[in-house]
Coordinates of C-alpha atoms in Angstrom, one line a residue:
M1 CA 0.0 0.0 0.0
R2 CA 1.4 3.4 -1.1
V3 CA 0.5 6.5 0.9
L4 CA 1.2 10.1 -0.3
G5 CA 1.9 12.3 2.7
I6 CA 1.4 16.1 2.7
E7 CA 2.9 18.3 5.5
T8 CA 2.0 22.1 5.5
S9 CA 1.5 22.9 9.2
C10 CA 4.0 25.9 9.3
D11 CA 6.9 27.0 7.1
E12 CA 8.0 23.8 5.3
T13 CA 6.2 22.1 2.5
G14 CA 6.9 18.4 2.8
I15 CA 5.8 15.6 0.4
A16 CA 6.6 11.9 0.6
I17 CA 5.4 8.5 -0.6
Y18 CA 5.6 5.6 1.8
D19 CA 5.1 2.0 0.8
T20 CA 4.0 -0.3 3.7
E21 CA 6.2 -3.1 2.2
Q22 CA 9.1 -1.3 0.5
G23 CA 9.4 1.7 2.9
L24 CA 10.0 5.3 1.9
L25 CA 9.9 5.7 -1.9
A26 CA 10.2 9.5 -2.3
H27 CA 10.8 12.5 -0.1
Q28 CA 10.5 16.2 -1.2
L29 CA 10.9 19.2 1.1
Y30 CA 10.8 22.9 0.5
S31 CA 11.8 25.3 3.3
Q32 CA 10.5 28.9 3.6
V33 CA 13.3 30.1 5.8
K34 CA 14.6 32.7 3.3
L35 CA 11.0 33.9 2.8
H36 CA 10.5 34.7 6.5
A37 CA 14.1 35.7 7.4
D38 CA 13.6 39.4 6.8
Y39 CA 10.7 39.4 9.3
G40 CA 12.6 37.5 12.0
G41 CA 9.9 34.8 12.2
V42 CA 7.1 33.0 10.3
V43 CA 4.5 35.3 8.7
P44 CA 1.3 33.1 8.5
E45 CA -0.2 34.7 5.4
L46 CA 3.1 34.4 3.5
A47 CA 3.5 30.8 4.6
S48 CA 0.0 29.9 3.3
R49 CA 0.6 31.5 0.0
D50 CA 3.9 29.7 -0.5
H51 CA 2.3 26.3 0.3
V52 CA -0.2 27.1 -2.4
R53 CA 2.6 27.6 -4.9
K54 CA 4.8 24.7 -3.9
T55 CA 2.5 21.8 -2.8
L56 CA 1.3 20.5 -6.2
P57 CA 4.8 20.8 -7.9
L58 CA 6.4 18.9 -5.0
I59 CA 3.7 16.2 -5.3
Q60 CA 4.6 15.8 -9.0
A61 CA 8.3 15.7 -8.1
A62 CA 7.7 13.0 -5.5
L63 CA 5.7 10.9 -8.0
S64 CA 8.5 11.3 -10.5
E65 CA 11.2 10.4 -7.9
A66 CA 9.3 7.2 -7.1
E67 CA 8.6 6.5 -10.8
L68 CA 4.9 6.4 -10.0
T69 CA 1.7 8.0 -11.3
S70 CA -1.4 9.0 -9.4
A71 CA -2.9 5.6 -10.3
D72 CA -0.3 3.9 -8.0
I73 CA -1.3 5.9 -4.9
D74 CA -3.6 4.0 -2.5
A75 CA -4.3 6.7 0.0
V76 CA -3.5 10.4 0.8
A77 CA -2.4 11.5 4.3
Y78 CA -2.3 15.2 5.3
T79 CA -1.5 17.2 8.4
A80 CA -4.8 18.3 9.9
G81 CA -3.2 20.0 13.0
P82 CA -1.9 21.5 15.1
G83 CA -0.4 24.4 13.2
L84 CA -1.1 27.6 11.4
V85 CA -4.7 27.5 10.3
G86 CA -4.1 28.9 6.8
A87 CA -1.2 26.6 6.1
L88 CA -3.1 23.6 7.4
L89 CA -6.0 24.4 5.1
V90 CA -3.8 24.4 2.1
G91 CA -2.5 20.9 2.7
A92 CA -5.9 19.6 3.9
C93 CA -7.8 21.0 0.9
I94 CA -5.3 19.6 -1.6
G95 CA -4.9 16.3 0.1
R96 CA -8.6 15.7 0.6
S97 CA -9.4 16.8 -3.0
L98 CA -6.7 14.5 -4.5
A99 CA -8.1 11.6 -2.5
F100 CA -11.6 12.3 -3.8
G101 CA -10.4 12.7 -7.3
W102 CA -8.3 9.6 -7.2
Q103 CA -11.0 7.7 -5.4
V104 CA -8.7 6.6 -2.5
P105 CA -9.0 7.0 1.3
A106 CA -7.9 10.2 3.0
I107 CA -6.3 10.2 6.5
A108 CA -6.0 13.3 8.6
V109 CA -2.8 13.1 10.6
H110 CA -1.9 14.8 13.9
H111 CA 1.4 16.7 13.4
M112 CA 2.9 15.6 16.7
E113 CA 2.0 12.0 16.1
G114 CA 4.0 12.3 12.9
H115 CA 7.0 13.5 14.8
L116 CA 6.5 10.8 17.5
L117 CA 6.5 8.0 14.9
A118 CA 9.4 9.5 12.7
P119 CA 12.1 7.2 14.3
M120 CA 10.2 4.2 13.0
L121 CA 11.3 5.2 9.5
E122 CA 14.8 4.1 10.5
D123 CA 16.4 0.7 10.1
N124 CA 16.2 0.0 13.8
P125 CA 12.8 1.3 14.9
P126 CA 11.7 1.3 18.6
A127 CA 9.2 -1.3 19.8
F128 CA 6.2 -0.3 21.9
P129 CA 6.0 0.7 24.7
F130 CA 8.4 3.7 25.0
I131 CA 8.7 7.2 26.4
A132 CA 8.7 10.0 23.8
L133 CA 10.3 13.4 24.2
L134 CA 8.7 15.7 21.7
V135 CA 10.8 18.8 21.6
S136 CA 10.3 21.5 19.0
G137 CA 9.6 25.2 18.5
G138 CA 6.0 24.7 19.5
H139 CA 6.0 21.8 21.8
T140 CA 8.0 20.2 24.7
Q141 CA 6.2 17.1 25.9
L142 CA 6.9 13.8 27.6
V143 CA 4.5 11.0 26.4
R144 CA 4.1 7.4 27.2
V145 CA 3.5 5.5 24.0
D146 CA 1.9 2.0 24.2
G147 CA 0.8 1.8 20.5
I148 CA -0.6 3.8 17.6
G149 CA -3.0 6.3 19.3
K150 CA -2.3 5.0 22.7
Y151 CA -0.7 8.1 24.3
E152 CA -0.5 9.3 27.9
L153 CA 0.8 12.8 28.4
L154 CA 3.2 12.7 31.3
G155 CA 4.5 16.3 31.3
E156 CA 4.7 19.4 29.0
S157 CA 5.9 23.0 29.0
V158 CA 3.8 25.4 31.0
D159 CA 5.1 28.3 28.9
D160 CA 7.7 28.5 26.2
A161 CA 8.7 25.3 24.4
A162 CA 12.4 24.5 24.3
G163 CA 12.8 25.4 20.7
E164 CA 10.9 28.6 21.2
A165 CA 13.3 29.5 24.0
F166 CA 16.2 28.8 21.7
D167 CA 14.8 31.0 19.0
K168 CA 14.0 33.9 21.4
T169 CA 17.4 33.8 23.1
A170 CA 19.1 33.7 19.7
K171 CA 17.1 36.9 18.7
L172 CA 18.3 38.6 22.0
M173 CA 21.8 37.8 20.9
G174 CA 21.3 39.3 17.5
L175 CA 21.4 36.1 15.6
D176 CA 19.5 35.7 12.3
Y177 CA 16.4 33.6 11.9
P178 CA 16.1 30.7 12.4
G179 CA 17.9 31.3 15.6
G180 CA 17.9 28.0 17.3
P181 CA 20.5 26.2 15.1
R182 CA 22.6 29.4 14.9
L183 CA 22.7 29.6 18.7
A184 CA 23.7 25.9 18.9
A185 CA 26.5 26.6 16.4
L186 CA 27.7 29.5 18.5
A187 CA 27.6 27.4 21.6
D188 CA 30.1 25.0 20.1
G189 CA 32.8 27.7 20.7
G190 CA 31.8 28.4 24.2
Q191 CA 33.6 27.4 27.4
P192 CA 31.5 25.4 29.9
G193 CA 31.0 26.8 33.3
V194 CA 31.9 30.5 32.6
Y195 CA 28.2 31.3 33.1
K196 CA 25.8 29.3 35.2
F197 CA 22.2 29.2 34.2
P198 CA 19.3 27.7 36.2
R199 CA 17.8 24.3 35.4
P200 CA 14.1 25.3 35.7
M201 CA 11.6 23.1 37.5
T202 CA 14.2 20.4 38.3
D203 CA 14.2 21.2 42.0
R204 CA 10.7 19.9 42.5
P205 CA 8.8 16.7 41.6
G206 CA 7.0 16.3 38.3
L207 CA 7.6 16.1 34.6
D208 CA 6.5 19.5 33.4
F209 CA 8.9 22.1 31.8
S210 CA 9.3 25.8 31.9
F211 CA 11.7 27.8 29.7
S212 CA 10.3 31.3 29.9
G213 CA 12.4 32.2 33.0
L214 CA 15.5 30.8 31.4
K215 CA 15.0 33.1 28.5
T216 CA 14.7 36.1 30.9
F217 CA 17.8 35.0 32.8
A218 CA 19.6 34.9 29.4
A219 CA 18.3 38.4 28.6
N220 CA 19.7 39.8 31.9
T221 CA 23.0 38.0 31.3
I222 CA 23.4 39.4 27.8
A223 CA 22.6 42.9 29.0
A224 CA 25.3 42.8 31.7
A225 CA 28.0 41.2 29.6
D226 CA 30.5 42.6 27.1
A227 CA 29.9 42.1 23.4
S228 CA 33.0 40.0 22.5
E229 CA 32.5 37.0 20.4
Q230 CA 33.9 34.7 23.1
T231 CA 31.5 36.1 25.7
R232 CA 28.6 35.5 23.3
A233 CA 29.7 32.0 22.7
D234 CA 30.1 31.4 26.5
I235 CA 26.5 32.6 27.1
A236 CA 25.2 30.5 24.3
R237 CA 27.0 27.5 25.7
A238 CA 25.5 28.1 29.2
F239 CA 22.0 28.5 27.8
Q240 CA 22.2 25.3 25.7
D241 CA 23.7 23.4 28.6
A242 CA 20.8 24.5 30.9
V243 CA 18.2 23.4 28.3
V244 CA 19.9 20.1 27.6
D245 CA 20.4 19.3 31.3
T246 CA 16.8 20.1 32.0
L247 CA 15.5 17.8 29.2
V248 CA 17.8 15.0 30.3
I249 CA 16.7 15.2 33.9
K250 CA 13.1 15.0 33.0
C251 CA 13.6 12.1 30.6
R252 CA 15.4 10.2 33.4
R253 CA 12.5 10.9 35.7
A254 CA 10.0 9.7 33.1
L255 CA 11.8 6.4 32.5
E256 CA 12.3 5.8 36.2
A257 CA 8.6 6.5 37.0
T258 CA 7.4 4.1 34.3
G259 CA 10.1 1.5 34.5
L260 CA 10.7 1.7 30.7
K261 CA 14.1 1.7 29.1
R262 CA 13.3 2.9 25.6
L263 CA 13.3 6.6 24.8
V264 CA 12.3 8.2 21.5
V265 CA 13.3 11.9 20.9
A266 CA 11.7 13.7 18.0
G267 CA 11.0 17.3 16.8
G268 CA 13.2 20.0 15.5
V269 CA 15.3 20.3 18.7
S270 CA 16.1 16.5 18.5
A271 CA 18.7 17.4 15.9
N272 CA 20.7 19.3 18.5
K273 CA 24.1 17.6 18.8
A274 CA 24.6 18.3 22.5
L275 CA 21.2 16.9 23.4
R276 CA 21.8 13.7 21.4
E277 CA 25.2 13.1 23.0
Q278 CA 23.8 13.6 26.5
L279 CA 20.8 11.4 26.0
Q280 CA 22.9 8.7 24.4
A281 CA 25.3 8.7 27.4
F282 CA 22.5 8.7 29.9
T283 CA 20.5 5.8 28.3
R284 CA 23.7 3.7 28.0
Q285 CA 24.3 4.3 31.7
I286 CA 20.9 2.9 32.7
G287 CA 21.1 0.0 30.1
G288 CA 18.4 1.6 28.0
Q289 CA 18.3 2.8 24.4
V290 CA 17.4 6.1 22.7
Y291 CA 16.0 6.5 19.2
F292 CA 16.3 9.6 17.0
P293 CA 15.0 10.3 13.5
R294 CA 17.7 11.1 10.9
P295 CA 18.4 14.9 10.9
E296 CA 16.2 15.6 7.8
F297 CA 13.2 14.0 9.6
C298 CA 13.7 16.0 12.8
T299 CA 12.1 19.1 11.3
D300 CA 8.7 19.1 9.6
N301 CA 8.5 16.7 6.7
G302 CA 6.2 14.7 4.6
A303 CA 7.7 11.3 5.3
M304 CA 6.5 11.3 8.9
I305 CA 3.0 12.2 7.8
A306 CA 2.9 9.5 5.1
F307 CA 4.1 6.9 7.7
A308 CA 1.7 7.9 10.4
G309 CA -1.1 8.0 7.8
A310 CA -0.2 4.5 6.7
Q311 CA -0.3 3.1 10.2
R312 CA -3.8 4.6 10.8
L313 CA -5.0 3.4 7.5
L314 CA -3.8 -0.1 8.3
A315 CA -5.8 0.1 11.5
G316 CA -8.9 0.9 9.6
E317 CA -9.1 4.7 9.9
Q318 CA -10.0 7.3 7.2
V319 CA -11.9 10.6 7.1
D320 CA -15.1 11.5 5.4
I321 CA -15.5 14.1 2.6
V322 CA -15.7 17.1 5.0
I323 CA -12.4 19.0 5.3
R324 CA -11.4 19.8 8.9
T325 CA -8.3 21.3 10.4
F326 CA -7.4 21.7 14.1
P327 CA -5.0 24.6 14.8
R328 CA -5.0 23.5 18.5
W329 CA -5.2 19.8 18.9
P330 CA -3.8 18.3 22.1
L331 CA -2.1 14.9 21.4
E332 CA -4.0 13.3 24.3
Q333 CA -7.3 14.0 22.5
L334 CA -6.2 11.9 19.5
Q335 CA -8.3 8.8 19.2
T336 CA -7.0 5.2 19.1
P337 CA -8.0 3.5 15.8
A338 CA -10.7 0.9 16.4
N339 CA -8.6 -1.9 14.9
A340 CA -5.2 -0.9 16.5
D341 CA -3.3 -3.6 18.1

């Protein structure tokens, strides 16, 4: 069964074709980073318009890459939320219309479920159950995963997500958009321990996160420091170390509380090299294992949507002709397919 996946939740247009027997057949991605760079962040209207321009050409490119035609597609999966409402509507309208025209099922996919399942596209996928750390610009969540649609939210950010804090701190430091990766690159040249940042909400029980105060601490540190490149690198290093340590501490707590040894880390921040190294070291220490998607599948992409859609279709799920999107869609409200194992 071949599933066409369409991802348009924010500022990347991602298209992919996934075959349930052969795996990923095609993967096309267009990033709008240059379009939004002058504004210092994503402009929703511009994002929607660019998805209109790029989605259909990328679908044709994916079909060509896989050496397929529309007659070879068995289903269409599209991101229905959460995300920017205009951007979501572009992908949902195109996806549902193609499914109707091709007379194949359509599957509305939860964006964060796509991220959560992205490591299953790799050669050594995790088995259920596991703990998932979903860490991106819009979300920081710890989730117990017992199967497709069987999710228990263990903790989440009460204010800024980790990726959002990275981007805002980078902007305070005068770094160009997108700031998170640029701050991480700057941190590579920083000396550890020159500045000491707090590890928020690690001095109390629980699995929730808070990064807003860390951003404020960074702003005060930047304002009081000199403007040398080494100082900037040292501040970036201190900030990154604080975020990474906080995420690792909470992951450790989640695994200890559940007794599980498998950890999945997905979302844009999962590409951060320091985070990967720390989590790999920690899981080895406890005799566990951590799973990451490949770097190109950490950010938004069509492959994760095609894969998640295929799993839900195999479980008997599809949507009716009505097009619906959900700009706010808590993961814990996602239903378990009736035929899921």
